[in-house]
Coordinates of C-alpha atoms and ligand atoms in Angstrom, one line a residue:
X25 CA -34.3 -12.1 69.8
X26 CA -31.3 -13.9 71.3
X27 CA -27.7 -13.2 70.4
X28 CA -27.4 -16.2 68.0
X29 CA -30.5 -15.2 66.0
X30 CA -29.0 -11.7 65.8
X31 CA -25.7 -13.1 64.6
X32 CA -27.5 -15.1 61.9
X33 CA -29.4 -12.0 60.8
X34 CA -26.2 -9.9 60.7
X35 CA -24.3 -12.6 58.7
X36 CA -27.2 -12.8 56.2
X37 CA -27.2 -9.0 55.8
X38 CA -23.5 -8.8 55.2
X39 CA -23.5 -11.6 52.7
X40 CA -26.3 -9.9 50.8
X41 CA -24.3 -6.7 50.7
X42 CA -21.2 -8.4 49.3
X43 CA -21.1 -7.2 45.7
X44 CA -18.6 -9.8 44.4
X45 CA -17.6 -13.4 45.2
X46 CA -14.3 -12.1 46.7
X47 CA -16.2 -9.7 49.1
X48 CA -18.5 -12.6 50.0
X49 CA -15.5 -14.8 50.9
X50 CA -14.2 -12.0 53.2
X51 CA -17.5 -11.8 54.9
X52 CA -17.6 -15.5 55.3
X53 CA -14.2 -15.4 57.1
X54 CA -15.6 -12.9 59.6
X55 CA -18.1 -15.6 60.7
X56 CA -16.8 -19.0 59.8
X57 CA -13.1 -18.3 59.5
X58 CA -10.5 -19.4 62.1
X59 CA -11.1 -16.3 64.1
X60 CA -14.7 -15.9 62.9
X61 CA -17.5 -15.1 65.2
X62 CA -19.2 -18.5 65.0
X63 CA -15.8 -20.2 65.4
X64 CA -15.1 -18.2 68.5
X65 CA -18.5 -19.1 70.0
X66 CA -17.7 -22.8 69.4
X67 CA -14.3 -22.4 71.1
X68 CA -16.1 -20.8 74.1
X69 CA -17.9 -24.1 74.6
X70 CA -14.8 -25.6 76.1
X71 CA -15.2 -23.6 79.3
X72 CA -18.8 -24.8 79.9
X73 CA -20.0 -27.6 82.1
X74 CA -21.0 -30.7 80.2
X75 CA -24.8 -30.2 80.6
X76 CA -24.6 -26.6 79.4
X77 CA -22.2 -27.5 76.6
X78 CA -24.8 -29.8 75.0
X79 CA -27.6 -27.2 74.9
X80 CA -25.4 -24.4 73.9
X81 CA -23.5 -26.4 71.4
X82 CA -26.7 -27.5 69.7
X83 CA -27.9 -23.8 69.5
X84 CA -24.5 -22.6 68.1
X85 CA -24.5 -25.4 65.5
X86 CA -27.9 -24.6 64.4
X87 CA -26.9 -20.9 64.0
X88 CA -23.8 -22.0 62.1
X89 CA -25.9 -24.0 59.7
X90 CA -28.1 -21.0 59.1
X91 CA -25.1 -18.9 58.4
X92 CA -23.8 -21.5 56.0
X93 CA -27.1 -21.7 54.2
X94 CA -27.2 -17.9 53.8
X95 CA -23.6 -18.0 52.5
X96 CA -24.5 -20.7 49.9
X97 CA -27.6 -18.9 48.8
X98 CA -25.6 -15.7 48.2
X99 CA -22.9 -17.7 46.4
X100 CA -25.5 -19.0 44.0
X101 CA -27.0 -15.6 43.4
X102 CA -23.6 -14.1 42.7
X103 CA -22.7 -16.9 40.3
X104 CA -25.9 -16.5 38.5
X105 CA -25.6 -12.8 38.2
X106 CA -22.1 -13.2 36.8
X107 CA -23.3 -15.7 34.2
X108 CA -26.1 -13.4 33.2
X109 CA -23.8 -10.4 32.8
X110 CA -21.4 -12.6 30.7
X111 CA -24.3 -13.7 28.5
X112 CA -25.5 -10.2 28.1
X113 CA -22.0 -9.0 27.1
X114 CA -21.6 -11.8 24.5
X115 CA -25.1 -11.4 23.1
X116 CA -25.4 -11.4 19.4
X117 CA -27.6 -8.9 17.6
X118 CA -29.0 -11.3 15.0
X119 CA -30.5 -8.3 13.2
X120 CA -27.1 -6.8 12.2
X121 CA -26.2 -7.2 8.6
X122 CA -23.5 -9.8 8.0
X123 CA -19.8 -9.1 7.4
X124 CA -18.8 -10.6 4.1
X125 CA -15.3 -11.8 3.2
X126 CA -15.3 -9.6 0.1
X127 CA -15.8 -10.8 -3.5
X128 CA -12.7 -11.3 -5.7
X129 CA -12.6 -10.5 -9.4
X130 CA -10.7 -11.6 -12.4
X131 CA -7.4 -10.0 -13.1
X132 CA -7.7 -7.4 -16.0
X133 CA -5.3 -9.5 -18.1
X134 CA -7.3 -12.6 -17.6
X135 CA -10.5 -10.7 -18.4
X136 CA -8.9 -9.5 -21.6
X137 CA -7.8 -13.0 -22.5
X138 CA -11.4 -14.3 -22.0
X139 CA -12.7 -11.5 -24.1
X140 CA -10.3 -12.3 -26.9
X141 CA -11.2 -16.0 -26.7
X142 CA -14.9 -15.2 -26.9
X143 CA -14.5 -13.0 -29.9
X144 CA -12.3 -15.4 -31.9
X145 CA -14.5 -18.3 -30.7
X146 CA -17.4 -16.6 -32.3
X147 CA -15.4 -16.6 -35.6
X148 CA -14.9 -20.3 -35.4
X149 CA -11.4 -20.4 -33.8
X150 CA -10.5 -23.2 -31.4
X151 CA -8.6 -22.2 -28.2
X152 CA -5.4 -24.0 -27.3
X153 CA -2.6 -23.7 -24.7
X154 CA 0.8 -25.2 -24.4
X155 CA 4.0 -25.3 -22.3
X156 CA 5.8 -22.2 -21.1
X157 CA 9.1 -24.1 -20.8
X158 CA 9.7 -24.9 -24.5
X159 CA 12.1 -26.8 -26.6
X160 CA 14.4 -24.9 -29.0
X161 CA 12.8 -26.7 -31.9
X162 CA 9.3 -25.3 -31.3
X163 CA 10.3 -21.8 -30.2
X164 CA 12.9 -21.2 -33.0
X165 CA 14.0 -23.9 -35.4
X166 CA 10.5 -25.1 -36.5
X167 CA 9.6 -21.4 -37.0
X168 CA 12.3 -21.0 -39.5
X169 CA 14.4 -18.9 -37.2
X170 CA 18.0 -19.6 -38.0
X171 CA 20.6 -20.4 -35.4
X172 CA 22.3 -17.0 -35.8
X173 CA 19.1 -15.0 -35.3
X174 CA 19.5 -12.3 -32.7
X175 CA 16.3 -13.5 -30.9
X176 CA 18.2 -16.5 -29.8
X177 CA 20.8 -14.5 -27.9
X178 CA 21.1 -14.6 -24.1
X179 CA 20.1 -11.0 -24.0
X180 CA 16.6 -11.8 -25.2
X181 CA 15.9 -15.3 -24.1
X182 CA 15.7 -17.0 -20.7
X183 CA 17.4 -20.3 -21.0
X184 CA 16.7 -23.1 -18.5
X185 CA 18.7 -26.2 -17.6
X186 CA 18.7 -29.0 -20.1
X187 CA 18.8 -26.9 -23.2
X188 CA 15.2 -25.7 -22.9
X189 CA 14.0 -22.1 -22.7
X190 CA 11.1 -20.0 -21.5
X191 CA 9.1 -19.4 -24.7
X192 CA 9.7 -16.0 -26.1
X193 CA 6.4 -15.9 -27.9
X194 CA 3.3 -18.0 -28.4
X195 CA 4.3 -18.9 -31.9
X196 CA 5.5 -22.4 -31.0
X197 CA 1.8 -23.2 -30.5
X198 CA 1.4 -22.9 -34.3
X199 CA 3.6 -26.0 -34.7
X200 CA 2.3 -27.9 -31.7
X201 CA -1.3 -27.4 -32.6
X202 CA -0.9 -28.0 -36.4
X203 CA 1.1 -31.2 -35.8
X204 CA -1.7 -32.6 -33.6
X205 CA -4.3 -31.5 -36.2
X206 CA -2.4 -33.2 -39.0
X207 CA -2.1 -36.3 -36.9
X208 CA -5.8 -36.4 -36.2
X209 CA -6.5 -36.2 -40.0
X210 CA -3.7 -38.5 -41.2
X211 CA -6.1 -41.0 -42.8
X212 CA -7.9 -38.3 -44.9
X213 CA -4.6 -36.7 -45.8
X214 CA -3.0 -39.9 -47.0
X215 CA -6.1 -40.6 -49.1
X216 CA -5.7 -37.2 -50.7
X217 CA -9.0 -36.0 -49.2
X218 CA -9.5 -32.5 -47.9
X219 CA -8.6 -31.8 -44.2
X220 CA -10.7 -29.3 -42.1
X221 CA -8.9 -26.0 -41.8
X222 CA -6.6 -25.4 -38.9
X223 CA -8.1 -22.4 -37.1
X224 CA -6.9 -21.7 -33.6
X225 CA -5.8 -19.0 -31.1
X226 CA -3.4 -19.8 -28.3
X227 CA -3.2 -17.2 -25.5
X228 CA -0.7 -17.5 -22.8
X229 CA 2.4 -16.3 -20.9
X230 CA 5.6 -15.5 -22.7
X231 CA 9.1 -14.4 -21.4
X232 CA 11.9 -12.1 -22.5
X233 CA 14.8 -10.4 -20.9
X234 CA 13.2 -7.0 -21.0
X235 CA 11.8 -4.6 -18.4
X236 CA 10.5 -1.0 -18.6
X237 CA 7.1 0.8 -18.6
X238 CA 6.0 -1.1 -21.7
X239 CA 7.9 -4.3 -21.3
X240 CA 7.8 -6.9 -18.5
X241 CA 10.0 -10.0 -18.4
X242 CA 6.8 -12.0 -18.2
X243 CA 4.0 -10.9 -20.5
X244 CA 1.1 -12.3 -22.5
X245 CA 0.5 -12.9 -26.1
X246 CA -2.2 -14.5 -28.2
X247 CA -1.2 -16.4 -31.3
X248 CA -3.6 -16.9 -34.2
X249 CA -3.4 -19.4 -37.0
X250 CA -5.6 -20.2 -39.9
X251 CA -4.3 -22.7 -42.4
X252 CA -6.3 -24.4 -45.2
X253 CA -6.3 -24.8 -49.0
X254 CA -7.7 -21.4 -49.8
X255 CA -6.8 -19.1 -46.9
X256 CA -5.5 -15.7 -48.0
X257 CA -4.2 -12.4 -46.7
X258 CA -7.6 -11.0 -47.3
X259 CA -9.0 -13.4 -44.7
X260 CA -6.3 -12.2 -42.2
X261 CA -7.4 -8.6 -42.8
X262 CA -11.1 -9.3 -42.3
X263 CA -10.6 -11.5 -39.3
X264 CA -8.3 -9.0 -37.6
X265 CA -10.3 -5.9 -38.4
X266 CA -13.4 -7.6 -37.1
X267 CA -11.5 -8.6 -34.0
X268 CA -10.3 -5.1 -33.2
X269 CA -13.8 -3.6 -33.8
X270 CA -15.3 -6.1 -31.5
X271 CA -12.6 -5.8 -28.9
X272 CA -12.8 -2.0 -28.6
X273 CA -16.5 -1.9 -29.3
X274 CA -16.1 0.7 -32.0
X275 CA -15.7 1.1 -35.7
X276 CA -14.3 4.5 -35.3
X277 CA -10.7 3.5 -36.0
X278 CA -8.2 3.1 -38.8
X279 CA -6.2 -0.1 -39.3
X280 CA -3.2 -0.5 -41.4
X281 CA -0.9 -3.4 -42.4
X282 CA 2.7 -2.2 -42.5
X283 CA 5.3 -4.3 -44.2
X284 CA 7.6 -6.0 -41.8
X285 CA 9.8 -9.1 -41.3
X286 CA 9.4 -12.3 -39.3
X287 CA 11.3 -15.4 -40.1
X288 CA 8.1 -17.5 -40.0
X289 CA 6.0 -15.5 -42.3
X290 CA 6.4 -14.3 -45.9
X291 CA 5.1 -11.6 -46.5
X292 CA 5.0 -10.2 -43.0
X293 CA 3.1 -7.2 -41.7
X294 CA 2.8 -5.2 -38.5
X295 CA -0.8 -4.4 -37.7
X296 CA -1.3 -0.8 -36.5
X297 CA -4.5 0.9 -35.4
X298 CA -5.5 4.5 -34.7
X299 CA -8.6 5.7 -32.9
X300 CA -10.5 8.5 -34.5
X301 CA -11.7 9.8 -31.2
X302 CA -11.0 9.4 -27.5
X303 CA -7.9 10.1 -25.5
X304 CA -5.7 8.0 -27.8
X305 CA -7.0 9.8 -30.9
X306 CA -4.6 10.3 -33.8
X307 CA -1.8 8.1 -32.7
X308 CA -0.7 5.0 -34.5
X309 CA -0.5 2.1 -32.1
X310 CA 1.2 -1.2 -33.0
X311 CA -1.0 -4.1 -31.9
X312 CA 0.2 -7.2 -33.6
X313 CA 2.7 -9.0 -35.9
X314 CA 1.2 -11.1 -38.7
X315 CA 1.8 -12.6 -42.0
X316 CA 1.4 -15.4 -44.4
X317 CA 2.8 -18.6 -42.9
X318 CA 6.2 -19.3 -44.5
X319 CA 6.4 -22.5 -46.7
X320 CA 9.1 -24.0 -44.5
X321 CA 6.8 -23.6 -41.4
X322 CA 4.0 -25.3 -43.3
X323 CA 6.4 -28.1 -44.1
X324 CA 7.4 -28.4 -40.4
X325 CA 3.7 -28.7 -39.6
X326 CA 3.7 -31.9 -41.8
X327 CA 1.8 -30.3 -44.6
X328 CA 2.6 -29.7 -48.3
X329 CA 3.2 -25.9 -48.9
X330 CA 2.1 -26.4 -52.5
X331 CA -1.4 -27.2 -51.2
X332 CA -1.7 -25.6 -47.8
X333 CA -1.4 -21.9 -47.1
X334 CA -2.5 -19.6 -44.3
X335 CA -1.9 -16.7 -42.0
X336 CA -0.7 -16.2 -38.5
X337 CA -0.6 -13.4 -36.1
X338 CA 0.8 -12.7 -32.6
X339 CA -0.6 -9.9 -30.5
X340 CA 0.4 -8.6 -27.1
X341 CA -2.5 -9.2 -24.7
X342 CA -1.2 -6.8 -22.1
X343 CA -0.9 -4.1 -24.7
X344 CA -4.5 -4.6 -25.7
X345 CA -5.6 -4.5 -22.1
X346 CA -3.6 -1.2 -21.6
X347 CA -5.4 0.3 -24.6
X348 CA -8.8 -0.9 -23.6
X349 CA -8.5 0.3 -20.0
X350 CA -6.3 3.3 -20.5
X351 CA -3.4 2.0 -18.4
X352 CA -0.1 3.7 -19.1
X353 CA 2.3 1.5 -17.2
X354 CA 2.4 -2.2 -18.0
X355 CA 4.0 -3.0 -14.6
X356 CA 0.8 -2.0 -12.8
X357 CA -0.7 -5.2 -14.0
X358 CA 1.9 -7.4 -12.3
X359 CA 2.6 -5.5 -9.0
X360 CA -0.4 -7.1 -7.3
X361 CA -1.5 -3.8 -5.8
X362 CA -5.1 -4.2 -4.8
X363 CA -5.8 -0.4 -5.1
X364 CA -5.1 -0.8 -8.8
X365 CA -6.6 -4.2 -9.3
X366 CA -9.9 -3.6 -7.5
X367 CA -10.8 -1.0 -10.0
X368 CA -11.5 -3.8 -12.5
X369 CA -14.2 -5.5 -10.4
Ligands
DAH22 N1 6.0 -14.1 -32.5 C1 6.1 -12.7 -32.9 C2 6.7 -11.9 -31.8 O1 6.6 -12.3 -30.7 C3 4.8 -12.1 -33.3 C4 4.3 -12.6 -34.5 C5 4.5 -12.1 -35.7 C6 3.5 -13.8 -34.5 C7 4.0 -12.5 -36.9 C8 3.0 -14.3 -35.7 C9 3.3 -13.7 -36.9 O2 2.2 -15.4 -35.7 O3 2.7 -14.1 -38.0 O4 7.3 -10.9 -32.0

């Protein structure tokens, strides 16, 4: 074997042993670099006679081509190995179970609202909603609440620019809904014909300047209204008792109507309930205001109080949710803490 063949063999062996592209480039420099062995051989040609130069030069060049071929072969092999390693590292195990984004759930207050809507819906009540920024007329005046009523003070009510306010209760919906209802049945009314009863609940957000464990500046109420020619307090009792039994899924409770005062009802009653068993057993709990709709309110609805009569109630939804779920601090509902909220999934 001549020295050129040996050189080619050596180069090939070194290239094959280079574990990385960087090592391979170093090995290449040893043969083909400025001071590489092949380069040196070519430089040596200068000292030879022309005849010799030709033969020798041809042989060196051939050896150089073989070295270059060996280099390229190794380059390819290394690149391929690298690609393969990368693919292996990024390989997906398609048999692994997927990672889901997690499933959300309704807020306990919204769930309670939907439950209330379903129960009253089954008793023939329509569901309505209305504005949270309300006019004085609907929130107070139309509800027979005089200008000097304490509920109108700045301590209790959030006033907004332009003389409007954040509704302090859902009761303005009594007027809004009834006026629309009357409008829809104007022709019948003018002809002295009977109008279908007004029967609606209106759940929604309400606002008051108030904040402690059982009061939040934003809270939820549901208003109920049933007005017709023959609606009595007896109907209020049966509707509300039925509602509470359905809502708490038990008959094992006592319910009482305690005389009270509201400007928009006469007579008025606070509705209290007491569980006969369970953790809240034996304690009277106030769940709603109620009463027979005041004649002036009936008039403000556009109806004749000599002919139309009815009842209304306004209940705290958050309160009902607290009782149903056994939550003792109202603020938990509104802090947005997922540790609390995810328990209601
Ligand atoms: N709006 C009253 C409040 O927020 C609750 C209420 C009492 C509503 C009696 C009614 C009612 O409809 O008849 O305190």
